[in-house]
């Protein structure tokens, strides 16, 4: 049964312990995704029957967290953390990775919850982490900007903004990847011990994490994916988030070039 601490509004809600042991967990961060969350859970858990899943919700006013908690009551591979108050996508991803590590998982895949990332691509990301006969990777990026990868349904303004951020990350932050801003990745969780945690709490978490992993010598690979813009619910990438991300990226540029 999920813990129900609704009487005490300041307490984060968690689905029940203990967790059965597992090697790979798929983390999805949610804010107001009630139209998407049920289908996402079904598709992730069906992608491979050894996968666990962790949903980190920021107390979505539309009840997304409650939907996930109710599912977790009967699904032992599903775990849910409902945090009190909106704390940002980057903060949710980082907390999810830490929870996964604390529960002994070796690899986490993290993804958006709006169906832009296809759960059927998860096995390909995992295969790139441990290629048979090849070198294991530390991070596999689901990439729209390598041959075979693409974006469907984005307005031109989003495409341009995303390409600018990727260009900036490659040529100003000196991280040699093609898709630095996507949020569909597999990461070897032991790497968290080798870096200082990203300071970016919002969308710039993606570039910030890459910047730190690259400087720590992580082996990063890119796997082509098709990103399809959401058809249900609405984007949370608003003006405030854009401003915050630009500030975070400029801070990283200062660290790269001036060292502070
Ligand atoms: N937990 C949590 N998730 C968030 C927050 N902001 C956005 N998300 C989730 O992050 C993912 C990406 O957000 P989305 O609105 O689709 O951004 P876009 O794809 O860049 O337009 C979605 O799963 C959102 O529900 C937040 O503050 N907290
Ligand atoms: Mg989206």
Tab-separated table of C-alpha atoms and ligand atoms in Angstrom:
chain	number	residue	atom	x	y	z
A	1	UNK	CA	0.000	0.000	0.000
A	2	UNK	CA	1.277	3.496	-0.701
A	3	UNK	CA	1.971	5.621	2.304
A	4	UNK	CA	-0.766	8.212	2.595
A	5	UNK	CA	0.512	11.257	4.386
A	6	UNK	CA	-2.067	13.615	2.944
A	7	UNK	CA	-2.957	14.735	6.459
A	8	UNK	CA	0.466	16.313	6.693
A	9	UNK	CA	0.797	18.392	3.550
A	10	UNK	CA	4.502	19.169	3.969
A	11	UNK	CA	5.646	15.551	3.814
A	12	UNK	CA	6.821	13.920	0.591
A	13	UNK	CA	4.809	10.806	-0.319
A	14	UNK	CA	6.538	7.560	-1.213
A	15	UNK	CA	5.211	4.262	-2.456
A	16	UNK	CA	5.961	1.385	-0.136
A	17	UNK	CA	9.303	-0.215	0.721
A	18	UNK	CA	11.025	-2.625	0.495
A	19	UNK	CA	11.942	-2.661	-3.176
A	20	UNK	CA	12.728	-5.949	-4.853
A	21	UNK	CA	16.320	-5.911	-6.097
A	22	UNK	CA	16.954	-4.891	-9.699
A	23	UNK	CA	19.745	-3.733	-11.994
A	24	UNK	CA	18.044	-1.185	-14.239
A	25	UNK	CA	15.467	1.437	-13.326
A	26	UNK	CA	13.629	3.897	-15.566
A	27	UNK	CA	13.014	7.301	-14.008
A	28	UNK	CA	10.338	9.690	-15.243
A	29	UNK	CA	9.848	13.183	-13.832
A	30	UNK	CA	6.323	14.496	-13.930
A	31	UNK	CA	4.549	17.783	-13.522
A	32	UNK	CA	0.918	17.852	-14.631
A	33	UNK	CA	1.021	14.732	-16.835
A	34	UNK	CA	-2.286	13.103	-15.881
A	35	UNK	CA	-3.146	12.335	-19.533
A	36	UNK	CA	0.213	10.640	-20.096
A	37	UNK	CA	1.265	8.926	-16.871
A	38	UNK	CA	-0.887	5.775	-17.040
A	39	UNK	CA	0.121	4.900	-20.600
A	40	UNK	CA	3.753	5.685	-19.883
A	41	UNK	CA	3.867	3.331	-16.895
A	42	UNK	CA	2.280	0.540	-18.966
A	43	UNK	CA	4.713	0.987	-21.832
A	44	UNK	CA	7.866	1.269	-19.701
A	45	UNK	CA	7.072	-1.817	-17.652
A	46	UNK	CA	6.269	-3.714	-20.870
A	47	UNK	CA	9.526	-2.649	-22.571
A	48	UNK	CA	11.474	-5.278	-20.598
A	49	UNK	CA	10.165	-7.394	-17.777
A	50	UNK	CA	13.222	-6.823	-15.574
A	51	UNK	CA	12.825	-3.028	-15.556
A	52	UNK	CA	11.834	-1.130	-12.455
A	53	UNK	CA	10.342	2.337	-12.752
A	54	UNK	CA	10.496	5.402	-10.517
A	55	UNK	CA	8.140	8.362	-10.996
A	56	UNK	CA	9.220	11.621	-9.352
A	57	UNK	CA	6.265	13.980	-9.270
A	58	UNK	CA	6.308	17.519	-7.892
A	59	UNK	CA	2.863	17.460	-6.349
A	60	UNK	CA	1.130	18.068	-9.680
A	61	UNK	CA	-2.161	19.867	-9.034
A	62	UNK	CA	-3.853	17.636	-11.642
A	63	UNK	CA	-3.317	14.514	-9.523
A	64	UNK	CA	-0.565	12.845	-11.582
A	65	UNK	CA	1.229	11.745	-8.401
A	66	UNK	CA	-1.895	10.143	-6.971
A	67	UNK	CA	-2.497	8.190	-10.189
A	68	UNK	CA	1.069	6.848	-10.006
A	69	UNK	CA	0.830	6.045	-6.278
A	70	UNK	CA	-2.382	4.098	-6.857
A	71	UNK	CA	-0.737	2.046	-9.610
A	72	UNK	CA	2.293	1.396	-7.375
A	73	UNK	CA	0.016	-0.199	-4.776
A	74	UNK	CA	-0.450	-3.202	-7.069
A	75	UNK	CA	2.696	-3.063	-9.212
A	76	UNK	CA	5.852	-4.128	-7.348
A	77	UNK	CA	8.187	-2.825	-10.081
A	78	UNK	CA	6.768	0.698	-9.843
A	79	UNK	CA	8.009	3.192	-7.247
A	80	UNK	CA	6.778	6.729	-6.713
A	81	UNK	CA	8.038	9.821	-4.963
A	82	UNK	CA	5.675	12.772	-4.725
A	83	UNK	CA	7.613	15.810	-3.570
A	84	UNK	CA	5.845	18.680	-1.896
A	85	UNK	CA	6.059	21.759	-4.105
A	86	UNK	CA	7.510	22.232	-7.562
A	87	UNK	CA	11.301	22.033	-7.437
A	88	UNK	CA	12.306	21.833	-11.088
A	89	UNK	CA	13.028	19.139	-13.659
A	90	UNK	CA	16.759	18.953	-12.936
A	91	UNK	CA	16.179	18.646	-9.229
A	92	UNK	CA	13.638	15.847	-9.846
A	93	UNK	CA	16.017	13.928	-12.117
A	94	UNK	CA	18.893	14.236	-9.652
A	95	UNK	CA	16.765	13.123	-6.730
A	96	UNK	CA	15.499	10.178	-8.789
A	97	UNK	CA	19.050	9.115	-9.636
A	98	UNK	CA	20.065	9.327	-5.983
A	99	UNK	CA	17.085	7.258	-4.854
A	100	UNK	CA	17.906	4.665	-7.528
A	101	UNK	CA	21.534	4.503	-6.414
A	102	UNK	CA	20.520	4.198	-2.753
A	103	UNK	CA	18.372	1.184	-3.681
A	104	UNK	CA	21.304	-0.561	-5.318
A	105	UNK	CA	20.485	-0.100	-9.021
A	106	UNK	CA	23.434	-0.077	-11.395
A	107	UNK	CA	21.935	1.806	-14.338
A	108	UNK	CA	19.142	4.371	-14.568
A	109	UNK	CA	17.406	5.462	-17.739
A	110	UNK	CA	15.738	8.798	-17.344
A	111	UNK	CA	13.089	10.200	-19.674
A	112	UNK	CA	10.293	12.732	-20.037
A	113	UNK	CA	6.798	11.581	-19.167
A	114	UNK	CA	4.927	13.168	-22.074
A	115	UNK	CA	5.528	10.329	-24.582
A	116	UNK	CA	8.074	12.393	-26.522
A	117	UNK	CA	10.546	9.643	-25.679
A	118	UNK	CA	9.522	6.210	-26.907
A	119	UNK	CA	9.741	3.522	-24.185
A	120	UNK	CA	10.509	1.011	-26.955
A	121	UNK	CA	13.899	2.744	-27.368
A	122	UNK	CA	14.950	1.839	-23.811
A	123	UNK	CA	16.458	-1.563	-24.777
A	124	UNK	CA	18.613	0.144	-27.460
A	125	UNK	CA	19.938	2.658	-24.942
A	126	UNK	CA	20.765	-0.176	-22.560
A	127	UNK	CA	22.436	-2.184	-25.324
A	128	UNK	CA	24.691	0.807	-26.025
A	129	UNK	CA	25.743	0.855	-22.365
A	130	UNK	CA	27.022	-2.720	-22.559
A	131	UNK	CA	27.737	-3.579	-26.201
A	132	UNK	CA	28.601	-7.270	-26.579
A	133	UNK	CA	32.350	-7.475	-27.087
A	134	UNK	CA	32.664	-3.666	-26.933
A	135	UNK	CA	33.627	-1.122	-24.326
A	136	UNK	CA	30.950	-0.363	-21.728
A	137	UNK	CA	29.682	3.213	-21.746
A	138	UNK	CA	29.023	5.447	-18.759
A	139	UNK	CA	26.279	7.458	-20.414
A	140	UNK	CA	24.139	6.722	-23.484
A	141	UNK	CA	22.324	9.755	-24.890
A	142	UNK	CA	19.093	9.273	-26.813
A	143	UNK	CA	20.142	11.610	-29.618
A	144	UNK	CA	18.141	13.479	-32.254
A	145	UNK	CA	21.280	14.894	-33.844
A	146	UNK	CA	23.176	11.833	-35.054
A	147	UNK	CA	22.373	9.946	-38.274
A	148	UNK	CA	19.059	8.158	-37.832
A	149	UNK	CA	17.836	10.530	-35.130
A	150	UNK	CA	15.112	13.139	-35.641
A	151	UNK	CA	12.494	15.436	-34.122
A	152	UNK	CA	8.850	15.291	-35.166
A	153	UNK	CA	6.242	17.968	-34.526
A	154	UNK	CA	8.290	20.763	-33.012
A	155	UNK	CA	7.646	24.346	-34.090
A	156	UNK	CA	10.629	25.957	-35.822
A	157	UNK	CA	11.271	28.172	-32.766
A	158	UNK	CA	11.831	25.113	-30.528
A	159	UNK	CA	14.081	23.461	-33.090
A	160	UNK	CA	16.219	26.593	-33.399
A	161	UNK	CA	16.441	27.105	-29.614
A	162	UNK	CA	17.438	23.484	-29.086
A	163	UNK	CA	20.087	23.611	-31.820
A	164	UNK	CA	21.533	26.813	-30.334
A	165	UNK	CA	21.845	25.171	-26.922
A	166	UNK	CA	23.531	22.126	-28.468
A	167	UNK	CA	25.905	24.355	-30.416
A	168	UNK	CA	26.726	26.322	-27.249
A	169	UNK	CA	27.380	23.151	-25.275
A	170	UNK	CA	29.676	21.784	-27.959
A	171	UNK	CA	31.678	24.871	-28.851
A	172	UNK	CA	31.544	27.017	-25.711
A	173	UNK	CA	31.297	24.423	-22.933
A	174	UNK	CA	33.552	22.032	-24.898
A	175	UNK	CA	31.443	18.926	-24.481
A	176	UNK	CA	31.840	16.856	-27.672
A	177	UNK	CA	28.276	15.593	-28.145
A	178	UNK	CA	25.656	16.391	-30.786
A	179	UNK	CA	22.501	16.325	-28.651
A	180	UNK	CA	23.249	17.949	-25.315
A	181	UNK	CA	19.747	19.074	-24.386
A	182	UNK	CA	17.668	15.916	-24.667
A	183	UNK	CA	16.340	14.260	-21.547
A	184	UNK	CA	16.373	10.589	-22.580
A	185	UNK	CA	19.545	8.979	-21.308
A	186	UNK	CA	20.971	5.911	-19.611
A	187	UNK	CA	23.565	6.537	-16.911
A	188	UNK	CA	25.780	4.255	-14.860
A	189	UNK	CA	24.877	5.369	-11.356
A	190	UNK	CA	28.342	4.875	-9.864
A	191	UNK	CA	29.340	7.953	-11.887
A	192	UNK	CA	27.447	10.127	-9.454
A	193	UNK	CA	30.290	9.525	-6.995
A	194	UNK	CA	32.809	10.955	-9.473
A	195	UNK	CA	31.213	14.378	-9.999
A	196	UNK	CA	29.955	17.291	-7.980
A	197	UNK	CA	26.161	17.332	-8.368
A	198	UNK	CA	24.835	19.647	-11.118
A	199	UNK	CA	23.818	23.020	-9.729
A	200	UNK	CA	21.165	23.638	-12.408
A	201	UNK	CA	17.768	22.791	-10.925
A	202	UNK	CA	15.777	23.321	-14.137
A	203	UNK	CA	16.135	22.295	-17.783
A	204	UNK	CA	19.860	23.202	-17.986
A	205	UNK	CA	20.472	20.168	-15.783
A	206	UNK	CA	20.946	18.198	-19.022
A	207	UNK	CA	23.925	20.247	-20.233
A	208	UNK	CA	25.258	20.686	-16.691
A	209	UNK	CA	25.364	16.932	-16.075
A	210	UNK	CA	27.085	16.321	-19.426
A	211	UNK	CA	29.638	19.041	-18.682
A	212	UNK	CA	30.537	17.415	-15.374
A	213	UNK	CA	30.608	13.862	-16.729
A	214	UNK	CA	32.810	14.840	-19.656
A	215	UNK	CA	35.279	16.622	-17.370
A	216	UNK	CA	35.352	13.532	-15.140
A	217	UNK	CA	36.404	11.432	-18.160
A	218	UNK	CA	33.110	9.578	-18.627
A	219	UNK	CA	32.629	7.519	-21.806
A	220	UNK	CA	29.609	9.037	-23.559
A	221	UNK	CA	27.849	7.536	-26.594
A	222	UNK	CA	24.906	8.759	-28.677
A	223	UNK	CA	22.111	6.487	-29.838
A	224	UNK	CA	19.721	7.795	-32.540
A	225	UNK	CA	16.151	8.320	-31.391
A	226	UNK	CA	13.022	9.933	-32.792
A	227	UNK	CA	11.641	12.616	-30.484
A	228	UNK	CA	7.937	13.254	-31.070
A	229	UNK	CA	6.438	16.410	-29.586
A	230	UNK	CA	3.732	15.759	-27.029
A	231	UNK	CA	0.128	15.370	-28.184
A	232	UNK	CA	-1.396	15.450	-24.660
A	233	UNK	CA	-0.956	18.027	-21.902
A	234	UNK	CA	1.215	21.105	-22.293
A	235	UNK	CA	4.903	21.978	-22.227
A	236	UNK	CA	6.364	23.403	-19.014
A	237	UNK	CA	9.221	25.101	-20.854
A	238	UNK	CA	7.964	28.654	-20.301
A	239	UNK	CA	9.725	32.017	-20.373
A	240	UNK	CA	10.815	31.812	-16.711
A	241	UNK	CA	12.369	28.391	-17.337
A	242	UNK	CA	14.111	29.650	-20.476
A	243	UNK	CA	15.607	32.582	-18.569
A	244	UNK	CA	16.743	30.324	-15.741
A	245	UNK	CA	18.371	27.920	-18.195
A	246	UNK	CA	20.230	30.696	-20.010
A	247	UNK	CA	21.584	31.908	-16.645
A	248	UNK	CA	22.701	28.373	-15.744
A	249	UNK	CA	24.438	27.907	-19.124
A	250	UNK	CA	26.270	31.222	-18.794
A	251	UNK	CA	27.506	30.162	-15.353
A	252	UNK	CA	28.890	26.959	-16.879
A	253	UNK	CA	30.592	29.001	-19.620
A	254	UNK	CA	32.236	31.155	-16.950
A	255	UNK	CA	33.437	28.040	-15.136
A	256	UNK	CA	34.780	26.629	-18.422
A	257	UNK	CA	36.684	29.702	-19.531
A	258	UNK	CA	37.455	31.620	-16.347
A	259	UNK	CA	37.546	28.766	-13.849
A	260	UNK	CA	35.128	30.200	-11.253
B	1	LIG	N1	9.053	16.562	-11.235
B	1	LIG	C1	9.069	17.573	-12.116
B	1	LIG	N2	8.921	17.316	-13.447
B	1	LIG	C2	8.906	18.369	-14.302
B	1	LIG	C3	9.071	19.707	-13.886
B	1	LIG	N3	9.019	20.514	-14.985
B	1	LIG	C4	8.835	19.702	-16.041
B	1	LIG	N4	8.762	18.407	-15.648
B	1	LIG	C5	8.616	17.203	-16.485
B	1	LIG	O1	9.734	17.215	-17.353
B	1	LIG	C6	9.405	16.602	-18.603
B	1	LIG	C7	9.735	17.574	-19.737
B	1	LIG	O2	8.867	18.681	-19.655
B	1	LIG	P1	8.072	19.256	-20.918
B	1	LIG	O3	7.021	20.170	-20.402
B	1	LIG	O4	7.599	18.141	-21.774
B	1	LIG	O5	9.176	20.105	-21.636
B	1	LIG	P2	9.516	20.200	-23.187
B	1	LIG	O6	9.521	18.802	-23.733
B	1	LIG	O7	10.869	20.851	-23.225
B	1	LIG	O8	8.445	21.036	-23.782
B	1	LIG	C8	7.928	16.244	-18.513
B	1	LIG	O9	7.812	14.903	-18.137
B	1	LIG	C9	7.423	17.170	-17.407
B	1	LIG	O10	6.272	16.681	-16.764
B	1	LIG	C10	9.239	19.956	-12.464
B	1	LIG	O11	9.366	21.072	-11.994
B	1	LIG	N5	9.243	18.862	-11.652
B	2	LIG	MG1	8.013	17.520	-23.643
